[in-house]
């Protein structure tokens, strides 16, 4: 099977402009993995990895936390969007209940004058790992959402409402930001 794991693909994945090095991390937690591992009744064995980012990505890694010990599965310190491939592992990596998978991306946006958002288009960004594994079970993705509260507070938002059904943010403070959209707030950051 193939397990897609990474940062949820949406506008809340924000890469600031003019950054020499900006990191995004995604966690496929035990909460997400355990039910499927227990349903399968078997250990998951990772045999290959595809690291995926878009044009701003310059470094990527996939790691596993097992019993509190972090192990690198794959790493690319010279990531190139135009040179993506499946990395077959020399040794299988077992994944047990309680484990966590991490995907980390480093971006360089020194040439950008505005925020770059997460999205499916090449000019937007992603931070994903496709884990090739066996035995196959009924799980195709395990994503994590960037911490919207931290992002909004960094931009100067003091209070907001988040609609969990629609994913929309409504800014309620400070007064000069009331009724601004998430994108308007992000683009106003100097």
Short mmCIF file of N, CA and C in Angstrom, two decimals:
data_model
loop_
_atom_site.label_atom_id
_atom_site.label_comp_id
_atom_site.label_asym_id
_atom_site.label_seq_id
_atom_site.Cartn_x
_atom_site.Cartn_y
_atom_site.Cartn_z
N UNK A 1 0.81 -1.19 0.00
CA UNK A 1 0.00 0.00 0.00
C UNK A 1 0.85 1.25 0.00
N UNK A 2 0.19 2.38 -0.16
CA UNK A 2 0.85 3.68 -0.07
C UNK A 2 0.10 4.53 0.94
N UNK A 3 0.82 5.05 1.92
CA UNK A 3 0.27 5.93 2.94
C UNK A 3 0.75 7.35 2.68
N UNK A 4 -0.19 8.24 2.43
CA UNK A 4 0.10 9.66 2.25
C UNK A 4 0.12 10.30 3.63
N UNK A 5 1.23 10.94 3.98
CA UNK A 5 1.35 11.58 5.28
C UNK A 5 2.04 12.92 5.11
N UNK A 6 1.47 13.96 5.73
CA UNK A 6 2.10 15.27 5.62
C UNK A 6 1.22 16.37 6.15
N UNK A 7 1.57 17.60 5.76
CA UNK A 7 0.79 18.77 6.15
C UNK A 7 -0.48 18.80 5.31
N UNK A 8 -1.61 18.95 5.97
CA UNK A 8 -2.89 19.04 5.26
C UNK A 8 -2.80 20.12 4.19
N UNK A 9 -3.25 19.80 3.00
CA UNK A 9 -3.10 20.70 1.85
C UNK A 9 -4.22 21.72 1.86
N UNK A 10 -3.90 22.92 2.37
CA UNK A 10 -4.86 24.02 2.40
C UNK A 10 -4.13 25.34 2.66
N UNK A 11 -4.90 26.41 2.69
CA UNK A 11 -4.31 27.75 2.84
C UNK A 11 -3.69 28.00 4.21
N UNK A 12 -3.96 27.14 5.19
CA UNK A 12 -3.39 27.36 6.51
C UNK A 12 -1.93 26.92 6.60
N UNK A 13 -1.45 26.26 5.56
CA UNK A 13 -0.02 25.96 5.45
C UNK A 13 0.61 27.19 4.79
N UNK A 14 1.30 27.99 5.57
CA UNK A 14 1.80 29.30 5.13
C UNK A 14 3.33 29.31 5.14
N UNK A 15 3.91 29.74 4.02
CA UNK A 15 5.35 29.95 3.92
C UNK A 15 5.56 31.46 3.80
N UNK A 16 6.26 32.07 4.75
CA UNK A 16 6.44 33.53 4.69
C UNK A 16 7.40 33.93 3.56
N UNK A 17 7.28 35.15 3.08
CA UNK A 17 8.21 35.63 2.04
C UNK A 17 9.59 35.94 2.64
N UNK A 18 10.59 35.98 1.78
CA UNK A 18 11.95 36.41 2.12
C UNK A 18 12.60 35.58 3.23
N UNK A 19 12.27 34.31 3.32
CA UNK A 19 12.86 33.45 4.36
C UNK A 19 13.98 32.61 3.77
N UNK A 20 15.13 32.66 4.40
CA UNK A 20 16.27 31.83 3.98
C UNK A 20 15.99 30.36 4.30
N UNK A 21 15.34 30.14 5.46
CA UNK A 21 15.04 28.77 5.89
C UNK A 21 13.79 28.80 6.76
N UNK A 22 12.73 28.14 6.29
CA UNK A 22 11.47 28.07 7.04
C UNK A 22 11.03 26.61 7.05
N UNK A 23 10.74 26.07 8.25
CA UNK A 23 10.39 24.65 8.37
C UNK A 23 8.90 24.46 8.62
N UNK A 24 8.36 23.42 7.99
CA UNK A 24 7.02 22.92 8.28
C UNK A 24 7.17 21.45 8.66
N UNK A 25 6.41 21.04 9.65
CA UNK A 25 6.46 19.64 10.09
C UNK A 25 5.05 19.09 10.17
N UNK A 26 4.94 17.82 9.85
CA UNK A 26 3.66 17.11 9.92
C UNK A 26 3.85 15.84 10.73
N UNK A 27 2.82 15.48 11.46
CA UNK A 27 2.90 14.33 12.35
C UNK A 27 1.76 13.37 12.07
N UNK A 28 2.09 12.14 11.76
CA UNK A 28 1.11 11.07 11.68
C UNK A 28 1.21 10.37 13.03
N UNK A 29 0.33 10.76 13.93
CA UNK A 29 0.45 10.36 15.33
C UNK A 29 -0.07 8.96 15.60
N UNK A 30 0.25 8.50 16.79
CA UNK A 30 -0.25 7.20 17.23
C UNK A 30 -1.78 7.18 17.22
N UNK A 31 -2.41 8.32 17.53
CA UNK A 31 -3.87 8.40 17.50
C UNK A 31 -4.40 8.02 16.12
N UNK A 32 -3.70 8.44 15.10
CA UNK A 32 -4.12 8.17 13.72
C UNK A 32 -3.74 6.74 13.30
N UNK A 33 -2.55 6.31 13.65
CA UNK A 33 -2.04 5.00 13.20
C UNK A 33 -2.61 3.80 13.96
N UNK A 34 -2.82 3.95 15.27
CA UNK A 34 -3.15 2.79 16.11
C UNK A 34 -4.36 2.00 15.64
N UNK A 35 -5.46 2.69 15.33
CA UNK A 35 -6.68 1.97 14.94
C UNK A 35 -6.44 1.08 13.73
N UNK A 36 -5.69 1.58 12.77
CA UNK A 36 -5.44 0.80 11.55
C UNK A 36 -4.46 -0.34 11.79
N UNK A 37 -3.46 -0.09 12.59
CA UNK A 37 -2.50 -1.15 12.92
C UNK A 37 -3.19 -2.25 13.72
N UNK A 38 -4.05 -1.85 14.66
CA UNK A 38 -4.76 -2.85 15.46
C UNK A 38 -5.77 -3.61 14.62
N UNK A 39 -6.45 -2.91 13.68
CA UNK A 39 -7.40 -3.58 12.77
C UNK A 39 -6.68 -4.61 11.90
N UNK A 40 -5.51 -4.26 11.40
CA UNK A 40 -4.74 -5.17 10.56
C UNK A 40 -4.19 -6.33 11.38
N UNK A 41 -3.94 -6.05 12.66
CA UNK A 41 -3.39 -7.10 13.51
C UNK A 41 -1.95 -7.43 13.18
N UNK A 42 -1.30 -6.57 12.42
CA UNK A 42 0.08 -6.81 12.02
C UNK A 42 0.88 -5.51 12.10
N UNK A 43 2.18 -5.68 12.13
CA UNK A 43 3.08 -4.54 12.07
C UNK A 43 3.11 -4.02 10.63
N UNK A 44 3.18 -2.71 10.49
CA UNK A 44 3.35 -2.10 9.17
C UNK A 44 4.85 -2.08 8.87
N UNK A 45 5.21 -2.40 7.63
CA UNK A 45 6.62 -2.41 7.22
C UNK A 45 6.81 -1.43 6.08
N UNK A 46 7.56 -0.34 6.33
CA UNK A 46 7.85 0.64 5.29
C UNK A 46 9.03 0.12 4.47
N UNK A 47 8.85 0.07 3.15
CA UNK A 47 9.90 -0.42 2.25
C UNK A 47 10.40 0.64 1.29
N UNK A 48 9.65 1.75 1.17
CA UNK A 48 10.04 2.82 0.26
C UNK A 48 9.41 4.13 0.66
N UNK A 49 9.96 5.23 0.13
CA UNK A 49 9.50 6.57 0.48
C UNK A 49 9.61 7.47 -0.74
N UNK A 50 8.58 8.32 -0.91
CA UNK A 50 8.64 9.40 -1.89
C UNK A 50 8.46 10.69 -1.10
N UNK A 51 9.46 11.56 -1.12
CA UNK A 51 9.38 12.86 -0.47
C UNK A 51 8.82 13.85 -1.49
N UNK A 52 7.87 14.69 -1.06
CA UNK A 52 7.22 15.59 -2.03
C UNK A 52 6.96 16.97 -1.45
N UNK A 53 7.50 17.95 -2.14
CA UNK A 53 7.27 19.36 -1.87
C UNK A 53 7.19 20.04 -3.23
N UNK A 54 7.01 21.34 -3.24
CA UNK A 54 6.97 22.05 -4.52
C UNK A 54 8.22 22.91 -4.69
N UNK A 55 8.11 24.03 -5.36
CA UNK A 55 9.27 24.78 -5.82
C UNK A 55 10.11 25.44 -4.73
N UNK A 56 9.52 25.75 -3.58
CA UNK A 56 10.29 26.37 -2.50
C UNK A 56 11.02 25.37 -1.63
N UNK A 57 10.68 24.09 -1.74
CA UNK A 57 11.31 23.06 -0.92
C UNK A 57 12.78 22.89 -1.25
N UNK A 58 13.64 22.89 -0.21
CA UNK A 58 15.08 22.70 -0.42
C UNK A 58 15.63 21.52 0.40
N UNK A 59 14.92 21.11 1.45
CA UNK A 59 15.32 19.97 2.27
C UNK A 59 14.07 19.25 2.73
N UNK A 60 14.17 17.93 2.85
CA UNK A 60 13.03 17.14 3.35
C UNK A 60 13.55 15.95 4.13
N UNK A 61 12.73 15.50 5.08
CA UNK A 61 13.06 14.27 5.79
C UNK A 61 11.79 13.57 6.25
N UNK A 62 11.90 12.27 6.40
CA UNK A 62 10.84 11.44 6.98
C UNK A 62 11.47 10.67 8.13
N UNK A 63 10.79 10.70 9.29
CA UNK A 63 11.34 10.07 10.47
C UNK A 63 10.26 9.27 11.20
N UNK A 64 10.71 8.41 12.09
CA UNK A 64 9.83 7.57 12.90
C UNK A 64 10.21 7.76 14.37
N UNK A 65 9.19 7.90 15.23
CA UNK A 65 9.43 7.87 16.67
C UNK A 65 8.84 6.56 17.19
N UNK A 66 9.72 5.73 17.77
CA UNK A 66 9.32 4.45 18.35
C UNK A 66 9.91 4.37 19.76
N UNK A 67 9.03 4.19 20.75
CA UNK A 67 9.46 4.13 22.16
C UNK A 67 10.33 5.33 22.54
N UNK A 68 9.96 6.52 22.02
CA UNK A 68 10.67 7.73 22.38
C UNK A 68 11.98 7.96 21.63
N UNK A 69 12.34 7.03 20.74
CA UNK A 69 13.58 7.16 19.98
C UNK A 69 13.24 7.54 18.54
N UNK A 70 13.87 8.62 18.07
CA UNK A 70 13.61 9.10 16.71
C UNK A 70 14.64 8.50 15.74
N UNK A 71 14.14 7.93 14.64
CA UNK A 71 14.99 7.31 13.63
C UNK A 71 14.68 7.92 12.27
N UNK A 72 15.72 8.24 11.53
CA UNK A 72 15.54 8.78 10.19
C UNK A 72 15.22 7.65 9.22
N UNK A 73 14.17 7.86 8.42
CA UNK A 73 13.80 6.89 7.39
C UNK A 73 14.39 7.32 6.06
N UNK A 74 14.23 8.60 5.72
CA UNK A 74 14.78 9.14 4.47
C UNK A 74 15.07 10.62 4.67
N UNK A 75 16.07 11.11 3.91
CA UNK A 75 16.46 12.51 4.03
C UNK A 75 17.00 12.98 2.69
N UNK A 76 16.66 14.22 2.34
CA UNK A 76 17.21 14.82 1.12
C UNK A 76 17.58 16.26 1.46
N UNK A 77 18.87 16.52 1.61
CA UNK A 77 19.34 17.86 1.95
C UNK A 77 19.47 18.76 0.72
N UNK A 78 19.19 18.24 -0.45
CA UNK A 78 19.25 19.00 -1.70
C UNK A 78 18.00 18.72 -2.52
N UNK A 79 16.85 18.83 -1.87
CA UNK A 79 15.59 18.49 -2.53
C UNK A 79 15.40 19.35 -3.79
N UNK A 80 14.95 18.70 -4.86
CA UNK A 80 14.70 19.37 -6.14
C UNK A 80 13.35 18.87 -6.66
N UNK A 81 12.41 19.78 -6.80
CA UNK A 81 11.07 19.45 -7.29
C UNK A 81 11.12 18.68 -8.61
N UNK A 82 12.10 18.98 -9.42
CA UNK A 82 12.21 18.35 -10.74
C UNK A 82 12.93 17.00 -10.72
N UNK A 83 13.30 16.54 -9.53
CA UNK A 83 14.00 15.26 -9.40
C UNK A 83 13.40 14.47 -8.25
N UNK A 84 12.14 14.07 -8.42
CA UNK A 84 11.45 13.30 -7.39
C UNK A 84 11.46 11.83 -7.80
N UNK A 85 11.64 10.98 -6.82
CA UNK A 85 11.71 9.55 -7.12
C UNK A 85 11.37 8.73 -5.88
N UNK A 86 11.10 7.45 -6.09
CA UNK A 86 10.84 6.53 -4.99
C UNK A 86 12.18 6.03 -4.47
N UNK A 87 12.38 6.17 -3.19
CA UNK A 87 13.60 5.69 -2.54
C UNK A 87 13.26 4.35 -1.89
N UNK A 88 13.75 3.28 -2.45
CA UNK A 88 13.54 1.98 -1.84
C UNK A 88 14.57 1.84 -0.71
N UNK A 89 14.11 1.45 0.46
CA UNK A 89 14.97 1.39 1.64
C UNK A 89 15.82 0.13 1.63
N UNK A 90 17.04 0.24 2.14
CA UNK A 90 17.93 -0.93 2.24
C UNK A 90 17.40 -1.91 3.27
N UNK A 91 16.77 -1.36 4.31
CA UNK A 91 16.17 -2.18 5.36
C UNK A 91 14.75 -1.71 5.61
N UNK A 92 13.83 -2.63 5.77
CA UNK A 92 12.45 -2.28 6.09
C UNK A 92 12.41 -1.57 7.43
N UNK A 93 11.44 -0.65 7.56
CA UNK A 93 11.24 0.06 8.83
C UNK A 93 9.90 -0.38 9.40
N UNK A 94 9.90 -1.12 10.51
CA UNK A 94 8.64 -1.54 11.10
C UNK A 94 7.97 -0.38 11.85
N UNK A 95 6.64 -0.34 11.77
CA UNK A 95 5.85 0.67 12.47
C UNK A 95 4.87 -0.08 13.38
N UNK A 96 4.94 0.22 14.68
CA UNK A 96 4.14 -0.47 15.68
C UNK A 96 3.10 0.48 16.28
N UNK A 97 2.07 -0.07 16.92
CA UNK A 97 1.13 0.79 17.64
C UNK A 97 1.90 1.67 18.63
N UNK A 98 1.52 2.93 18.70
CA UNK A 98 2.20 3.88 19.58
C UNK A 98 3.26 4.70 18.86
N UNK A 99 3.62 4.32 17.64
CA UNK A 99 4.64 5.05 16.88
C UNK A 99 4.06 6.30 16.23
N UNK A 100 4.95 7.20 15.84
CA UNK A 100 4.58 8.44 15.13
C UNK A 100 5.51 8.60 13.93
N UNK A 101 4.93 8.98 12.80
CA UNK A 101 5.71 9.31 11.60
C UNK A 101 5.77 10.82 11.46
N UNK A 102 6.93 11.34 11.10
CA UNK A 102 7.13 12.78 10.95
C UNK A 102 7.61 13.08 9.53
N UNK A 103 7.05 14.10 8.93
CA UNK A 103 7.55 14.63 7.67
C UNK A 103 7.97 16.07 7.96
N UNK A 104 9.18 16.43 7.54
CA UNK A 104 9.65 17.79 7.75
C UNK A 104 10.18 18.36 6.44
N UNK A 105 9.77 19.59 6.16
CA UNK A 105 10.19 20.29 4.95
C UNK A 105 10.85 21.61 5.32
N UNK A 106 11.91 21.94 4.63
CA UNK A 106 12.55 23.24 4.77
C UNK A 106 12.40 23.97 3.45
N UNK A 107 11.94 25.21 3.55
CA UNK A 107 11.68 26.02 2.35
C UNK A 107 12.61 27.22 2.31
N UNK A 108 12.93 27.66 1.10
CA UNK A 108 13.66 28.92 0.89
C UNK A 108 12.78 29.81 0.02
N UNK A 109 12.39 30.96 0.58
CA UNK A 109 11.49 31.87 -0.13
C UNK A 109 12.10 33.26 -0.27
N UNK A 110 13.42 33.34 -0.31
CA UNK A 110 14.12 34.63 -0.35
C UNK A 110 13.70 35.49 -1.55
N UNK A 111 13.27 34.86 -2.62
CA UNK A 111 12.89 35.57 -3.85
C UNK A 111 11.40 35.92 -3.90
N UNK A 112 10.66 35.56 -2.87
CA UNK A 112 9.22 35.83 -2.84
C UNK A 112 8.92 37.11 -2.07
N UNK A 113 8.00 37.91 -2.60
CA UNK A 113 7.59 39.15 -1.93
C UNK A 113 6.26 39.01 -1.21
N UNK A 114 5.63 37.85 -1.33
CA UNK A 114 4.36 37.63 -0.64
C UNK A 114 4.30 36.20 -0.13
N UNK A 115 3.36 35.96 0.74
CA UNK A 115 3.15 34.65 1.35
C UNK A 115 2.84 33.62 0.26
N UNK A 116 3.33 32.40 0.48
CA UNK A 116 2.96 31.27 -0.38
C UNK A 116 2.13 30.34 0.49
N UNK A 117 0.97 29.95 -0.04
CA UNK A 117 0.04 29.09 0.70
C UNK A 117 0.16 27.65 0.25
N UNK A 118 -0.30 26.76 1.11
CA UNK A 118 -0.39 25.37 0.73
C UNK A 118 -1.47 25.20 -0.32
N UNK A 119 -1.25 24.26 -1.23
CA UNK A 119 -2.23 24.01 -2.28
C UNK A 119 -1.71 22.98 -3.27
N UNK A 120 -2.58 22.59 -4.19
CA UNK A 120 -2.23 21.55 -5.15
C UNK A 120 -1.41 22.05 -6.33
N UNK A 121 -1.49 23.34 -6.64
CA UNK A 121 -0.75 23.88 -7.78
C UNK A 121 0.73 23.99 -7.50
N UNK A 122 1.53 23.86 -8.53
CA UNK A 122 2.99 23.94 -8.38
C UNK A 122 3.45 25.24 -7.73
N UNK A 123 2.84 26.41 -8.00
CA UNK A 123 3.28 27.64 -7.32
C UNK A 123 2.91 27.69 -5.84
N UNK A 124 2.03 26.81 -5.41
CA UNK A 124 1.68 26.70 -3.99
C UNK A 124 2.64 25.69 -3.36
N UNK A 125 2.44 25.34 -2.11
CA UNK A 125 3.37 24.41 -1.47
C UNK A 125 2.70 23.20 -0.85
N UNK A 126 3.50 22.17 -0.69
CA UNK A 126 3.12 20.93 -0.02
C UNK A 126 4.29 20.49 0.85
N UNK A 127 3.99 19.57 1.76
CA UNK A 127 5.02 18.94 2.60
C UNK A 127 4.52 17.54 2.90
N UNK A 128 4.88 16.59 2.04
CA UNK A 128 4.29 15.26 2.11
C UNK A 128 5.31 14.15 1.94
N UNK A 129 4.99 13.02 2.53
CA UNK A 129 5.73 11.78 2.30
C UNK A 129 4.72 10.73 1.89
N UNK A 130 5.07 9.98 0.86
CA UNK A 130 4.29 8.81 0.46
C UNK A 130 5.10 7.60 0.92
N UNK A 131 4.57 6.90 1.93
CA UNK A 131 5.24 5.72 2.46
C UNK A 131 4.74 4.48 1.71
N UNK A 132 5.65 3.74 1.12
CA UNK A 132 5.33 2.47 0.46
C UNK A 132 5.50 1.40 1.53
N UNK A 133 4.45 0.61 1.77
CA UNK A 133 4.49 -0.30 2.90
C UNK A 133 3.71 -1.60 2.61
N UNK A 134 3.88 -2.55 3.48
CA UNK A 134 3.06 -3.78 3.47
C UNK A 134 2.84 -4.19 4.92
N UNK A 135 1.86 -5.03 5.25
CA UNK A 135 0.74 -5.40 4.40
C UNK A 135 -0.21 -4.21 4.23
N UNK A 136 -0.92 -4.21 3.16
CA UNK A 136 -1.84 -3.10 2.89
C UNK A 136 -3.02 -3.14 3.86
N UNK A 137 -3.40 -1.98 4.37
CA UNK A 137 -4.60 -1.90 5.20
C UNK A 137 -5.42 -0.70 4.79
N UNK A 138 -6.55 -0.49 5.45
CA UNK A 138 -7.54 0.50 5.01
C UNK A 138 -7.22 1.94 5.43
N UNK A 139 -6.01 2.34 5.27
CA UNK A 139 -5.62 3.71 5.60
C UNK A 139 -4.82 4.26 4.43
N UNK A 140 -5.27 5.39 3.91
CA UNK A 140 -4.56 5.98 2.77
C UNK A 140 -3.88 7.30 3.10
N UNK A 141 -4.35 7.99 4.15
CA UNK A 141 -3.70 9.24 4.51
C UNK A 141 -3.74 9.50 6.00
N UNK A 142 -2.75 10.26 6.45
CA UNK A 142 -2.63 10.64 7.84
C UNK A 142 -1.98 12.02 7.82
N UNK A 143 -2.78 13.06 7.99
CA UNK A 143 -2.31 14.43 7.85
C UNK A 143 -2.39 15.18 9.18
N UNK A 144 -1.65 16.26 9.24
CA UNK A 144 -1.80 17.16 10.38
C UNK A 144 -1.96 18.58 9.85
N UNK A 145 -2.72 19.36 10.58
CA UNK A 145 -3.01 20.75 10.21
C UNK A 145 -2.00 21.66 10.89
N UNK A 146 -1.46 22.64 10.16
CA UNK A 146 -0.61 23.61 10.85
C UNK A 146 -1.39 24.26 12.00
N UNK A 147 -0.68 24.71 13.01
CA UNK A 147 -1.33 25.30 14.18
C UNK A 147 -1.84 26.69 13.82
N UNK A 148 -3.13 26.77 13.47
CA UNK A 148 -3.74 28.01 12.99
C UNK A 148 -3.64 29.12 14.04
N UNK A 149 -3.80 28.78 15.31
CA UNK A 149 -3.74 29.79 16.37
C UNK A 149 -2.37 30.47 16.40
N UNK A 150 -1.31 29.69 16.33
CA UNK A 150 0.04 30.25 16.34
C UNK A 150 0.27 31.14 15.12
N UNK A 151 -0.19 30.70 13.97
CA UNK A 151 -0.03 31.48 12.74
C UNK A 151 -0.78 32.81 12.85
N UNK A 152 -2.02 32.78 13.32
CA UNK A 152 -2.81 34.01 13.45
C UNK A 152 -2.22 34.96 14.49
N UNK A 153 -1.77 34.43 15.60
CA UNK A 153 -1.19 35.29 16.65
C UNK A 153 0.10 35.94 16.16
N UNK A 154 0.89 35.20 15.38
CA UNK A 154 2.10 35.77 14.79
C UNK A 154 1.75 36.97 13.90
N UNK A 155 0.60 36.89 13.23
CA UNK A 155 0.17 37.95 12.32
C UNK A 155 -0.50 39.11 13.07
N UNK A 156 -0.65 39.00 14.38
CA UNK A 156 -1.22 40.09 15.16
C UNK A 156 -2.68 39.92 15.53
N UNK A 157 -3.28 38.79 15.16
CA UNK A 157 -4.68 38.54 15.52
C UNK A 157 -4.75 38.24 17.02
N UNK A 158 -5.68 38.90 17.70
CA UNK A 158 -5.83 38.72 19.14
C UNK A 158 -6.95 37.74 19.47
N UNK A 159 -7.99 37.71 18.62
CA UNK A 159 -9.10 36.81 18.86
C UNK A 159 -9.79 36.48 17.54
N UNK A 160 -10.36 35.30 17.47
CA UNK A 160 -11.02 34.84 16.24
C UNK A 160 -11.95 33.68 16.56
N UNK A 161 -12.82 33.40 15.63
CA UNK A 161 -13.67 32.20 15.70
C UNK A 161 -13.26 31.30 14.55
N UNK A 162 -13.27 29.99 14.80
CA UNK A 162 -12.94 29.02 13.76
C UNK A 162 -14.13 28.09 13.57
N UNK A 163 -14.65 28.03 12.37
CA UNK A 163 -15.79 27.16 12.04
C UNK A 163 -15.23 25.81 11.59
N UNK A 164 -15.38 24.81 12.44
CA UNK A 164 -14.81 23.49 12.15
C UNK A 164 -15.49 22.80 10.98
N UNK A 165 -16.71 23.17 10.67
CA UNK A 165 -17.40 22.55 9.52
C UNK A 165 -16.90 23.10 8.20
N UNK A 166 -16.69 24.41 8.13
CA UNK A 166 -16.27 25.02 6.86
C UNK A 166 -14.78 25.29 6.80
N UNK A 167 -14.10 25.31 7.96
CA UNK A 167 -12.69 25.64 8.01
C UNK A 167 -12.41 27.12 7.88
N UNK A 168 -13.45 27.94 8.03
CA UNK A 168 -13.30 29.40 7.88
C UNK A 168 -12.93 30.05 9.21
N UNK A 169 -12.08 31.07 9.10
CA UNK A 169 -11.67 31.87 10.25
C UNK A 169 -12.39 33.21 10.18
N UNK A 170 -12.96 33.66 11.31
CA UNK A 170 -13.56 34.99 11.40
C UNK A 170 -12.79 35.76 12.46
N UNK A 171 -12.10 36.81 12.04
CA UNK A 171 -11.29 37.62 12.95
C UNK A 171 -12.22 38.51 13.78
N UNK A 172 -12.04 38.52 15.12
CA UNK A 172 -12.88 39.33 16.00
C UNK A 172 -12.09 40.38 16.77
N UNK A 173 -10.76 40.32 16.75
CA UNK A 173 -9.92 41.35 17.39
C UNK A 173 -8.49 41.19 16.87
N UNK A 174 -7.77 42.28 16.74
CA UNK A 174 -8.09 43.66 17.09
C UNK A 174 -9.05 44.30 16.08
N UNK A 175 -9.53 45.47 16.44
CA UNK A 175 -10.56 46.15 15.64
C UNK A 175 -10.13 46.38 14.20
N UNK A 176 -8.86 46.69 13.97
CA UNK A 176 -8.41 46.97 12.59
C UNK A 176 -8.35 45.72 11.72
N UNK A 177 -8.52 44.54 12.31
CA UNK A 177 -8.50 43.29 11.54
C UNK A 177 -9.86 42.61 11.45
N UNK A 178 -10.85 43.14 12.17
CA UNK A 178 -12.18 42.52 12.17
C UNK A 178 -12.68 42.41 10.74
N UNK A 179 -13.22 41.23 10.43
CA UNK A 179 -13.78 40.91 9.11
C UNK A 179 -12.73 40.73 8.02
N UNK A 180 -11.45 40.78 8.35
CA UNK A 180 -10.44 40.44 7.36
C UNK A 180 -10.42 38.92 7.19
N UNK A 181 -10.11 38.46 5.99
CA UNK A 181 -9.97 37.02 5.77
C UNK A 181 -8.60 36.56 6.26
N UNK A 182 -8.45 35.27 6.40
CA UNK A 182 -7.16 34.69 6.79
C UNK A 182 -6.08 35.17 5.83
N UNK A 183 -6.35 35.11 4.53
CA UNK A 183 -5.37 35.51 3.52
C UNK A 183 -5.02 36.99 3.63
N UNK A 184 -6.02 37.84 3.88
CA UNK A 184 -5.76 39.29 4.03
C UNK A 184 -4.86 39.55 5.23
N UNK A 185 -5.08 38.83 6.32
CA UNK A 185 -4.26 38.98 7.52
C UNK A 185 -2.83 38.54 7.22
N UNK A 186 -2.67 37.38 6.57
CA UNK A 186 -1.34 36.88 6.26
C UNK A 186 -0.58 37.82 5.33
N UNK A 187 -1.27 38.38 4.37
CA UNK A 187 -0.61 39.25 3.40
C UNK A 187 -0.29 40.63 3.96
N UNK A 188 -0.88 40.97 5.12
CA UNK A 188 -0.60 42.25 5.77
C UNK A 188 0.64 42.18 6.67
N UNK A 189 1.14 40.96 6.90
CA UNK A 189 2.34 40.81 7.75
C UNK A 189 3.53 41.38 6.98
N UNK A 190 4.29 42.30 7.64
CA UNK A 190 5.44 42.91 6.92
C UNK A 190 6.54 41.90 6.62
#
